[in-house]
Amino acid sequence: MENTNHEYTIGTVQHFLPQIGRVVGCGPVELAVFKTSDGRIFAVENKNPHPKGGPLAEGIVSGHYLYDPLYDWKIDLRSGEVQAPDKGRVATFPVTVDGESVKVTLQGTLIQS
Amino acid sequence: MRVERKQLVLIGNGMAGVGTIEQILKLGGAYDITIFGSEPHPNYNRIMLSYVLEGSKSIEDIILNDRQWYADNNITLHTGTTVVKIDEEARQVIADNGLAVPYDKVIIATGSNSFILPVPGSTKEGVVGFRDIADCDAMLAAAKQYRTAAVIGGGLLGLEAAKGLVNLGMDVTVVHLLEDLMERQLDHTASSMLQAELTRQGVKFAMGKQTAELTGDERVNGLRFSDGSELQADFVVMAVGIKPNTQLAKDSGITVNRGIVVDDYLQTSMENVYSVGECTEHRGTCYGLVAPLFEQGMVLAKHLCGAATQPYEGSVVSTKLKISGVDVFSAGEFTDTPEHTVISAKDEWKRTYKKILLKNNVIVGAVLFGDVTESANLQKLVKQGTEMTDDIYSEVMGTGCCGGGNAKKGMSVEAMADEEIVCGCNGVTKKAIVDAVTENGFTTVDEIKACTGATRSCGGCKPVVEQILQFVLGDSFKESAKAGICGCTPLSRDEIVAEITAKGLRTTKEVMNVLEWKQPEGCSKCRPAVNYYLGMIYPDTHEDEKESRFVNERMSANIQKDGTFTVVPRMYGGVTTPEDLKRIADVSLKYDVKVVKVTGGQRLDLIGVKKEDVPKVWEELDMPSGYAYAKSLRTVKTCVGNQFCRFGTQDSMGVGAMLERKYERLDFPAKFKMAVNGCPRNCAESCTKDIGIVGNDGGWEVFIGGNGGIKPRIADAFCKVKTDEELVEVCSAVMQFYRETGNYLERTSEWVERMGLEQIQSVILNNEENRKELAARIDFALAQVSDPWKKMLKEEDTRSALFEKAQH
C-alpha cells in the first residue's frame, strides 16, 4: 500500500456558492464541499454519519456548522464531529486555496480503502 | 494500599441487568464487573423493537449501551455466550463455551422467552416469537417474501407486531382467544375502540378463536382452530405471552416457582445470588413491563453498594401501546366492580375514552384511549394511591381552569420521591433530572435529554420532565418558558415579525444581527422561518435565500433517504390527459424512475430520480412543478362533480383546477391542502383539508383547519357562500390571514385551535373591508411568483452547483 498524499484541484473559489454545498468526486471518495459565509472552504465525505446514511451536501450551513439534510444533526465542518446530543464523526479533508483554485488533499491509505 | 475489588457477574445483557449495573456505577460500587449475554448485541431497548418493525427506528437507534460504554466502564462483556450453571461451592459461573468466572456476587437477569403454544406444528418453519432482534429480522425478511401473516395473541406485543407487519405491506390477521383485545390492561369499552381503530388501520381480527394446530409441510401455511375453521397464513408470530427464563436458576438449584423467587431485596434462595427483571418472581408476581425492572434494579443496586434503601414492595404497572397514531394507556385496576366508584367519559366523535376507578375515594386505576395527555399524571396518582379531590378531578377530567391545574401539577412533582423513575425507557429518576438541572444550570428539556437520556426514547415522560424543570427553576422558569422560536433567540414569532416591520430588516443575516441571535447565522429551525417571514412581509422585494431553505425547497424536489429525489408535476384538480400521461411514462422509462406512485392528493410521484437527472426530467416533462416539496399549496383534491356524476350539484373538477392554478407557488407557513366536492357526499374528503369545500344546490360550504396527518383533526365549518366569486374571496382571505399570523411550520389545524375559530370568522366574515384587503394582499403576492423548474433550468450556475457532481 502506497502511503502518499494525492492532491486534487476541484475548481475555483467562484465555483462554490456561499452556504450551498456542492458534490465533488475525488478518485474513490465523494466529497461535499461547502463555502462558509466568511469565504472559507471545507470538504467532508458526502456520507451522513447517521446510521441510516444518505448524503450531506444538501444541508443548511450556519457559521462553520452544517445541519444535515435528512436528520438535522449538527456537524462541525472543521473537525467533522457531530454535536450533542447526537454522536458520530464524518471524515474531513484538508482544503487549500491557491490563488483562485481550490485543492483537496486525500491520504494514500484512504484512497486504497 | 489498593482495596481488593469484588467480582460481580451479571448474567443477561438486557435492560434490567444493565440498568442495575448503571445504577451501581453511579453509586460508585467497588466491583469488577463481567457481563454475559446470549444475544450477539450490546444492550438495546427491547421495548422499542416495535418501532424497528414499524420502520420508524433502526436497530442502531435502539442500542442503549454501545460497546464503547462497556470499555469505558472497564466491564468485561461476553456476547453470544450463555451461562449454564452457577457453582455455589466453587463460587464461579460456568458458560456454555467452558469459560468459568469466579464471583462474589451474581445478578441473574435472563429475562424471558416467547411462550410458544404447545400445539402440533408450532416448530414449523415460518413460526416465530416477538422478543429479540433476531425475531424482528425474521419478520422484516418474511414481509419481503410472503403476503399473509397471522399473529396469535391480541395483547400488547401481538398488536404491535401486527401493526408492524401491516406497515410492511402484509395482510395480517390477529388471532385472539378471548373477545377483548389487551384484556389484561383494558376494559371492554377501550378494547372495542382499540379494535375499531386498528381495523381502520388495516389489521384483521379473528376473535374468540383457539388455535388447535399449525398446518403445512416444512413451512407453515395456515392455522386450524378448535371450532374446525381455518385461516391461511404464510407466516405466524406467536405473541401469546412470555415465560420467565429460569433454566439456569433451576439447573443451579435455586428455588424457582413461575419465576426465580426473590425476597424484598431481590435475593434468591442461593446466597450472594440475586435476580432482577422478567425472570424474577416477587411476592408471587412476574412482571413483563419495563418500569418494574428499573424499580427492582434501583433497590438491588443500592443494596449491593451498601447504601440505605427501602425494600422493594412490588410495582403498580402501567401500559402504553407503542403504535403510531393509536394512543392507549392503562394503569392499576381497570375493570370496574361494585366496590369501585367509576368516573368515565366516552366521546364517540373524537374517539376518546377516559375512565378512572376509585376505591374508597382512592384512585386505584385508569384507562385512556385516544387522548393520553393525562397518562403521566394518572400513572403517578395511581401509584401513590392518591385520594380524589375536586382539584384533581378537574385536572384529570379537563374541566378545571389552567391556572389551578398548573399549580397543582407543580405540587405533585414536589411530592414525588427522589428515586421514582420518570423516564421508564431509560430508567432516569427524578433525582437524576433534578441534579442535572441544578448542577449544569439547564433550562430546557432538550438539555436534560442530552445529559440524562430522559424523554429520548418514546417521549411519553416529557410533560413530567417539564414539570420537574419548572419545579426546580421556580420563578426563573418563567423567563425560559417564554422560549424563542429556537435556541438561537429568546424572541417569539410575533416579536420577530414586529421587529422586521418596525426596523425595516431585509435579510436573515440582518435580522439575526440586529436582533442579536446567539448563533450569528441561525440554525436549521430559525433560518427557514425568518426567510419565510421576510417573504411574507415583502412579497415583491424579498430576495428568496436559497441557502436558508430546507433541501427540498432549495432543490425544488423531495430528497429520499438514499439521496435520490422525487419529482412531482402538477395535475390541476387531479385531472390529467392521455398526452401528459404518455410523456410522464416516456420520461420515467428514459430516466429509470424507480417507482411511479399515485399519491393521496390525486397525482403522480416519480420516485428515485438520480440527483443529476432531476433538471433533465423537469425539462423533458415540460410541466409545472407540483410543489410536493414545499410549504405551499400542494394539491386540490376533487371528486368528479356535476360534469359527469349523477349526484353532482357543482363543477368540482373545474373549480378545483381553477383554485389550484390561482394559489399555486405561494409560500405558506406550512404545507397547504385543499379539496372541492360537488355534493355533500364529500368523496374528495374535505374534512381533513386545510380548506375543504363542499358544493350544494345553492352554492358552497367552506371548512377550515382539517388534517389527516400525525394529529388528525376534522375541519370546522367556516361559512356558506352562494357564488364562485364569493368562494374565491373567502379562500383568499383565509389563506392570507393564515400567512400573516401563522407560525412557521404551524398547520392550519393548529392555527385554528390557537387563534380560535370565532376570531378568524370575525376577522374575515364580519368585516367586508378587511376581507377584501386580505384578498388584495394575497393577489399582490401571487403576482410575484413563477415556476421554479423553468427558472432553475435558465440559471446555469445554480443548477450545476445544486445538481451536478464533478469527478476529478
Short mmCIF file of N, CA, C and O in Angstrom, two decimals, chain A residues 8-11 15 17-30 37-38 46 50-55 57-65 67 69-72 74 84-87, chain B residues 55-58 60-61 66 446 449-450 456 488 509 519-525 527-528 546-551 554-555 559-563 565 611 797-798 800-802 804-808:
data_model
loop_
_atom_site.label_atom_id
_atom_site.label_comp_id
_atom_site.label_asym_id
_atom_site.label_seq_id
_atom_site.Cartn_x
_atom_site.Cartn_y
_atom_site.Cartn_z
N TYR A 8 -6.02 16.99 -5.31
CA TYR A 8 -6.95 17.19 -6.42
C TYR A 8 -7.34 18.66 -6.52
O TYR A 8 -7.62 19.29 -5.50
N THR A 9 -7.35 19.21 -7.72
CA THR A 9 -7.88 20.56 -7.91
C THR A 9 -9.35 20.39 -8.24
O THR A 9 -9.71 19.69 -9.19
N ILE A 10 -10.21 20.99 -7.41
CA ILE A 10 -11.64 20.70 -7.57
C ILE A 10 -12.43 21.89 -8.10
O ILE A 10 -13.66 21.87 -8.12
N GLY A 11 -11.76 22.95 -8.53
CA GLY A 11 -12.48 24.08 -9.11
C GLY A 11 -11.95 25.40 -8.58
O GLY A 11 -10.96 25.42 -7.84
N HIS A 15 -16.61 28.90 -8.10
CA HIS A 15 -17.36 27.70 -8.42
C HIS A 15 -18.28 27.27 -7.26
O HIS A 15 -19.31 26.66 -7.46
N LEU A 17 -20.84 28.18 -4.29
CA LEU A 17 -21.76 29.24 -3.85
C LEU A 17 -21.76 29.32 -2.33
O LEU A 17 -21.66 28.29 -1.65
N PRO A 18 -21.85 30.55 -1.79
CA PRO A 18 -21.82 30.67 -0.33
C PRO A 18 -22.93 29.86 0.34
O PRO A 18 -24.09 29.95 -0.06
N GLN A 19 -22.58 29.07 1.32
CA GLN A 19 -23.52 28.30 2.16
C GLN A 19 -24.35 27.28 1.39
O GLN A 19 -25.35 26.81 1.90
N ILE A 20 -23.92 26.96 0.17
CA ILE A 20 -24.63 25.92 -0.57
C ILE A 20 -23.62 24.84 -0.96
O ILE A 20 -22.63 25.12 -1.63
N GLY A 21 -23.86 23.62 -0.47
CA GLY A 21 -22.91 22.53 -0.67
C GLY A 21 -22.85 22.09 -2.13
O GLY A 21 -23.80 22.26 -2.89
N ARG A 22 -21.70 21.51 -2.48
CA ARG A 22 -21.53 21.01 -3.84
C ARG A 22 -20.90 19.63 -3.76
O ARG A 22 -20.00 19.39 -2.96
N VAL A 23 -21.38 18.71 -4.58
CA VAL A 23 -20.83 17.35 -4.56
C VAL A 23 -19.66 17.27 -5.54
O VAL A 23 -19.77 17.70 -6.68
N VAL A 24 -18.54 16.73 -5.06
CA VAL A 24 -17.35 16.61 -5.89
C VAL A 24 -16.78 15.21 -5.72
O VAL A 24 -16.58 14.76 -4.59
N GLY A 25 -16.53 14.53 -6.83
CA GLY A 25 -15.90 13.22 -6.75
C GLY A 25 -14.40 13.38 -6.82
O GLY A 25 -13.88 14.06 -7.70
N CYS A 26 -13.68 12.80 -5.86
CA CYS A 26 -12.22 12.85 -5.88
C CYS A 26 -11.73 11.42 -5.86
O CYS A 26 -11.72 10.78 -4.81
N GLY A 27 -11.33 10.89 -7.01
CA GLY A 27 -10.95 9.49 -7.04
C GLY A 27 -12.09 8.66 -6.49
O GLY A 27 -13.23 8.80 -6.93
N PRO A 28 -11.80 7.82 -5.48
CA PRO A 28 -12.85 6.92 -4.98
C PRO A 28 -13.78 7.59 -3.98
O PRO A 28 -14.77 7.00 -3.56
N VAL A 29 -13.45 8.80 -3.54
CA VAL A 29 -14.22 9.42 -2.46
C VAL A 29 -15.17 10.48 -3.01
O VAL A 29 -14.81 11.27 -3.87
N GLU A 30 -16.41 10.47 -2.50
CA GLU A 30 -17.34 11.54 -2.87
C GLU A 30 -17.33 12.57 -1.74
O GLU A 30 -17.57 12.25 -0.59
N SER A 37 -19.82 31.56 5.09
CA SER A 37 -20.06 32.97 4.74
C SER A 37 -18.79 33.82 4.90
O SER A 37 -18.69 34.89 4.34
N ASP A 38 -17.78 33.31 5.65
CA ASP A 38 -16.53 34.07 5.74
C ASP A 38 -15.57 33.71 4.61
O ASP A 38 -14.41 34.10 4.62
N ASN A 46 -19.11 12.96 1.63
CA ASN A 46 -20.55 13.16 1.44
C ASN A 46 -21.31 11.94 1.93
O ASN A 46 -21.99 11.26 1.17
N HIS A 50 -25.31 9.61 10.33
CA HIS A 50 -26.47 8.92 10.91
C HIS A 50 -26.46 7.46 10.46
O HIS A 50 -26.08 7.19 9.32
N PRO A 51 -26.87 6.53 11.34
CA PRO A 51 -26.83 5.12 10.95
C PRO A 51 -27.59 4.81 9.66
O PRO A 51 -27.27 3.85 8.97
N LYS A 52 -28.58 5.63 9.32
CA LYS A 52 -29.32 5.36 8.09
C LYS A 52 -28.61 5.91 6.86
O LYS A 52 -29.06 5.70 5.74
N GLY A 53 -27.52 6.64 7.06
CA GLY A 53 -26.71 7.11 5.93
C GLY A 53 -27.38 8.19 5.11
O GLY A 53 -28.21 8.92 5.62
N GLY A 54 -26.99 8.26 3.83
CA GLY A 54 -27.50 9.32 2.96
C GLY A 54 -26.44 10.39 2.77
O GLY A 54 -25.34 10.29 3.29
N PRO A 55 -26.78 11.44 1.99
CA PRO A 55 -25.80 12.48 1.67
C PRO A 55 -25.74 13.59 2.72
O PRO A 55 -26.51 13.60 3.67
N ALA A 57 -24.41 16.97 1.39
CA ALA A 57 -24.17 18.20 0.63
C ALA A 57 -25.35 19.16 0.64
O ALA A 57 -25.19 20.36 0.49
N GLU A 58 -26.56 18.65 0.84
CA GLU A 58 -27.75 19.48 0.74
C GLU A 58 -28.15 20.15 2.05
O GLU A 58 -29.22 20.75 2.15
N GLY A 59 -27.30 20.05 3.08
CA GLY A 59 -27.65 20.60 4.40
C GLY A 59 -27.64 22.12 4.46
O GLY A 59 -27.24 22.79 3.52
N ILE A 60 -28.09 22.64 5.61
CA ILE A 60 -28.08 24.09 5.85
C ILE A 60 -26.79 24.44 6.59
O ILE A 60 -26.46 23.82 7.61
N VAL A 61 -26.07 25.45 6.08
CA VAL A 61 -24.80 25.85 6.66
C VAL A 61 -25.00 27.07 7.54
O VAL A 61 -25.66 28.04 7.13
N SER A 62 -24.45 27.03 8.76
CA SER A 62 -24.52 28.20 9.65
C SER A 62 -23.16 28.34 10.31
O SER A 62 -22.75 27.44 11.03
N GLY A 63 -22.46 29.44 10.06
CA GLY A 63 -21.09 29.57 10.55
C GLY A 63 -20.29 28.41 10.00
O GLY A 63 -20.41 28.09 8.82
N HIS A 64 -19.53 27.72 10.86
CA HIS A 64 -18.82 26.54 10.37
C HIS A 64 -19.53 25.25 10.78
O HIS A 64 -18.92 24.21 10.95
N TYR A 65 -20.84 25.36 10.99
CA TYR A 65 -21.64 24.17 11.28
C TYR A 65 -22.52 23.82 10.10
O TYR A 65 -22.92 24.68 9.32
N TYR A 67 -26.11 21.61 9.26
CA TYR A 67 -27.28 20.84 9.72
C TYR A 67 -27.60 19.84 8.62
O TYR A 67 -27.95 20.24 7.51
N PRO A 69 -29.13 17.28 5.97
CA PRO A 69 -30.40 17.48 5.28
C PRO A 69 -31.46 16.43 5.60
O PRO A 69 -32.64 16.66 5.34
N LEU A 70 -31.07 15.29 6.16
CA LEU A 70 -32.04 14.22 6.35
C LEU A 70 -32.48 14.10 7.81
O LEU A 70 -33.64 13.86 8.10
N TYR A 71 -31.56 14.25 8.75
CA TYR A 71 -31.91 14.00 10.15
C TYR A 71 -31.64 15.21 11.05
O TYR A 71 -31.79 15.14 12.25
N ASP A 72 -31.18 16.30 10.43
CA ASP A 72 -30.96 17.55 11.16
C ASP A 72 -29.91 17.42 12.26
O ASP A 72 -30.00 18.08 13.28
N LYS A 74 -26.33 18.24 13.83
CA LYS A 74 -25.45 19.40 13.70
C LYS A 74 -24.00 18.90 13.68
O LYS A 74 -23.57 18.19 14.58
N ALA A 84 -23.57 17.28 20.27
CA ALA A 84 -24.52 16.66 21.21
C ALA A 84 -25.94 17.16 20.91
O ALA A 84 -26.07 18.29 20.43
N PRO A 85 -26.97 16.38 21.19
CA PRO A 85 -26.96 15.09 21.87
C PRO A 85 -26.61 13.93 20.94
O PRO A 85 -26.53 12.81 21.40
N ASP A 86 -26.44 14.15 19.65
CA ASP A 86 -26.12 13.04 18.77
C ASP A 86 -24.62 12.80 18.78
O ASP A 86 -23.86 13.66 19.20
N LYS A 87 -24.22 11.63 18.31
CA LYS A 87 -22.80 11.30 18.35
C LYS A 87 -22.35 10.73 17.02
O LYS A 87 -23.09 9.99 16.38
N GLY B 55 -40.64 0.52 11.36
CA GLY B 55 -39.80 1.23 10.40
C GLY B 55 -39.42 2.63 10.83
O GLY B 55 -38.71 3.33 10.13
N SER B 56 -39.89 3.09 12.02
CA SER B 56 -39.57 4.45 12.41
C SER B 56 -38.23 4.54 13.14
O SER B 56 -37.73 5.62 13.39
N LYS B 57 -37.65 3.39 13.49
CA LYS B 57 -36.31 3.43 14.10
C LYS B 57 -35.49 2.27 13.54
O LYS B 57 -36.05 1.25 13.11
N SER B 58 -34.16 2.43 13.54
CA SER B 58 -33.30 1.34 13.12
C SER B 58 -32.74 0.66 14.36
O SER B 58 -32.86 1.18 15.47
N GLU B 60 -29.73 0.41 15.20
CA GLU B 60 -28.71 1.30 15.80
C GLU B 60 -29.39 2.31 16.72
O GLU B 60 -28.85 2.68 17.75
N ASP B 61 -30.58 2.79 16.31
CA ASP B 61 -31.26 3.79 17.12
C ASP B 61 -31.62 3.29 18.51
O ASP B 61 -31.80 4.06 19.43
N ASP B 66 -23.48 1.16 23.78
CA ASP B 66 -22.66 0.56 22.73
C ASP B 66 -21.41 -0.04 23.35
O ASP B 66 -21.15 0.11 24.55
N ASP B 446 -34.55 19.76 26.28
CA ASP B 446 -33.53 19.24 25.36
C ASP B 446 -32.18 19.05 26.05
O ASP B 446 -31.49 18.06 25.82
N LYS B 449 -32.38 16.09 28.18
CA LYS B 449 -32.37 14.89 27.34
C LYS B 449 -30.94 14.53 26.97
O LYS B 449 -30.53 13.38 27.07
N ALA B 450 -30.17 15.53 26.53
CA ALA B 450 -28.80 15.26 26.08
C ALA B 450 -27.96 14.71 27.22
O ALA B 450 -27.10 13.87 27.02
N ARG B 456 -35.76 10.68 25.73
CA ARG B 456 -35.10 10.40 24.47
C ARG B 456 -35.79 9.31 23.65
O ARG B 456 -35.73 9.34 22.43
N CYS B 488 -31.61 29.84 19.24
CA CYS B 488 -30.77 30.95 18.82
C CYS B 488 -31.25 32.31 19.34
O CYS B 488 -30.52 33.29 19.31
N LYS B 509 -29.71 37.56 7.58
CA LYS B 509 -28.47 38.00 8.22
C LYS B 509 -28.71 39.27 9.04
O LYS B 509 -28.27 39.38 10.18
N GLN B 519 -26.46 32.35 17.91
CA GLN B 519 -25.63 31.76 16.85
C GLN B 519 -25.81 32.69 15.65
O GLN B 519 -26.91 32.79 15.11
N PRO B 520 -24.74 33.38 15.23
CA PRO B 520 -24.91 34.52 14.31
C PRO B 520 -25.66 34.19 13.02
O PRO B 520 -26.36 35.04 12.48
N GLU B 521 -25.51 32.97 12.51
CA GLU B 521 -26.20 32.65 11.26
C GLU B 521 -27.37 31.70 11.48
O GLU B 521 -27.84 31.06 10.54
N GLY B 522 -27.83 31.61 12.72
CA GLY B 522 -29.04 30.84 12.99
C GLY B 522 -28.84 29.35 12.83
O GLY B 522 -27.73 28.86 12.71
N CYS B 523 -29.95 28.62 12.85
CA CYS B 523 -29.89 27.17 12.73
C CYS B 523 -30.93 26.71 11.72
O CYS B 523 -31.60 27.52 11.09
N SER B 524 -31.04 25.40 11.59
CA SER B 524 -31.95 24.85 10.58
C SER B 524 -33.41 25.09 10.93
O SER B 524 -34.29 24.83 10.13
N LYS B 525 -33.68 25.56 12.17
CA LYS B 525 -35.06 25.85 12.52
C LYS B 525 -35.41 27.31 12.22
O LYS B 525 -36.45 27.60 11.64
N ARG B 527 -33.57 29.77 10.44
CA ARG B 527 -33.24 30.40 9.16
C ARG B 527 -34.39 30.28 8.16
O ARG B 527 -34.82 31.28 7.57
N PRO B 528 -34.92 29.05 7.95
CA PRO B 528 -36.05 28.94 7.03
C PRO B 528 -37.26 29.75 7.51
O PRO B 528 -37.98 30.35 6.71
N LYS B 546 -31.82 30.99 -1.05
CA LYS B 546 -31.73 29.54 -1.28
C LYS B 546 -31.01 28.84 -0.14
O LYS B 546 -31.37 27.74 0.26
N GLU B 547 -29.98 29.50 0.39
CA GLU B 547 -29.18 28.87 1.44
C GLU B 547 -29.94 28.79 2.76
O GLU B 547 -29.49 28.13 3.70
N SER B 548 -31.09 29.47 2.85
CA SER B 548 -31.90 29.38 4.07
C SER B 548 -33.11 28.48 3.88
O SER B 548 -34.02 28.47 4.69
N ARG B 549 -33.15 27.76 2.79
CA ARG B 549 -34.26 26.85 2.53
C ARG B 549 -33.86 25.44 2.92
O ARG B 549 -32.72 25.04 2.76
N PHE B 550 -34.85 24.64 3.35
CA PHE B 550 -34.61 23.23 3.53
C PHE B 550 -34.26 22.63 2.18
O PHE B 550 -34.65 23.14 1.14
N VAL B 551 -33.55 21.53 2.22
CA VAL B 551 -33.08 20.90 0.99
C VAL B 551 -34.19 20.77 -0.05
O VAL B 551 -34.02 21.15 -1.21
N ARG B 554 -35.05 24.05 -1.59
CA ARG B 554 -33.94 24.62 -2.35
C ARG B 554 -33.79 23.91 -3.69
O ARG B 554 -33.53 24.52 -4.71
N MET B 555 -33.98 22.58 -3.66
CA MET B 555 -33.79 21.80 -4.89
C MET B 555 -35.08 21.72 -5.72
O MET B 555 -35.06 21.19 -6.81
N ILE B 559 -36.01 15.05 -1.39
CA ILE B 559 -34.88 14.13 -1.20
C ILE B 559 -35.39 12.85 -0.53
O ILE B 559 -36.28 12.89 0.31
N GLN B 560 -34.85 11.72 -0.95
CA GLN B 560 -35.18 10.45 -0.31
C GLN B 560 -33.98 10.00 0.49
O GLN B 560 -32.89 10.54 0.34
N LYS B 561 -34.15 8.98 1.33
CA LYS B 561 -33.09 8.67 2.28
C LYS B 561 -31.80 8.24 1.60
O LYS B 561 -30.73 8.34 2.17
N ASP B 562 -31.87 7.75 0.35
CA ASP B 562 -30.65 7.34 -0.33
C ASP B 562 -30.05 8.47 -1.16
O ASP B 562 -29.09 8.26 -1.91
N GLY B 563 -30.61 9.69 -1.06
CA GLY B 563 -30.05 10.81 -1.79
C GLY B 563 -30.61 10.98 -3.19
O GLY B 563 -30.27 11.92 -3.89
N PHE B 565 -34.07 11.66 -5.67
CA PHE B 565 -35.14 12.63 -5.49
C PHE B 565 -36.45 12.17 -6.11
O PHE B 565 -36.47 11.31 -6.98
N LYS B 611 -29.94 12.47 -8.70
CA LYS B 611 -29.83 13.90 -8.49
C LYS B 611 -29.47 14.63 -9.79
O LYS B 611 -30.10 15.63 -10.14
N ASP B 797 -25.65 28.43 -13.34
CA ASP B 797 -24.73 28.31 -12.22
C ASP B 797 -25.35 27.59 -11.03
O ASP B 797 -24.78 26.67 -10.47
N THR B 798 -26.55 28.06 -10.65
CA THR B 798 -27.23 27.45 -9.51
C THR B 798 -27.52 25.99 -9.81
O THR B 798 -27.32 25.11 -8.97
N SER B 800 -26.05 23.86 -11.83
CA SER B 800 -24.91 22.95 -11.79
C SER B 800 -24.38 22.81 -10.36
O SER B 800 -24.00 21.72 -9.95
N ALA B 801 -24.42 23.89 -9.58
CA ALA B 801 -23.94 23.78 -8.20
C ALA B 801 -24.82 22.83 -7.40
O ALA B 801 -24.34 22.04 -6.59
N LEU B 802 -26.12 22.87 -7.64
CA LEU B 802 -27.04 22.07 -6.84
C LEU B 802 -27.12 20.62 -7.30
O LEU B 802 -27.27 19.72 -6.49
N GLU B 804 -25.15 18.95 -10.11
CA GLU B 804 -24.12 18.19 -10.80
C GLU B 804 -23.03 17.73 -9.87
O GLU B 804 -22.74 18.36 -8.86
N LYS B 805 -22.39 16.64 -10.25
CA LYS B 805 -21.26 16.15 -9.48
C LYS B 805 -20.08 16.10 -10.44
O LYS B 805 -20.10 15.38 -11.43
N ALA B 806 -19.05 16.91 -10.14
CA ALA B 806 -17.87 16.90 -10.99
C ALA B 806 -16.95 15.81 -10.49
O ALA B 806 -16.72 15.67 -9.29
N GLN B 807 -16.40 15.00 -11.39
CA GLN B 807 -15.48 13.93 -10.99
C GLN B 807 -14.04 14.38 -11.30
O GLN B 807 -13.77 14.87 -12.39
N HIS B 808 -13.16 14.26 -10.30
CA HIS B 808 -11.76 14.64 -10.53
C HIS B 808 -10.88 13.42 -10.34
O HIS B 808 -11.20 12.55 -9.57
#
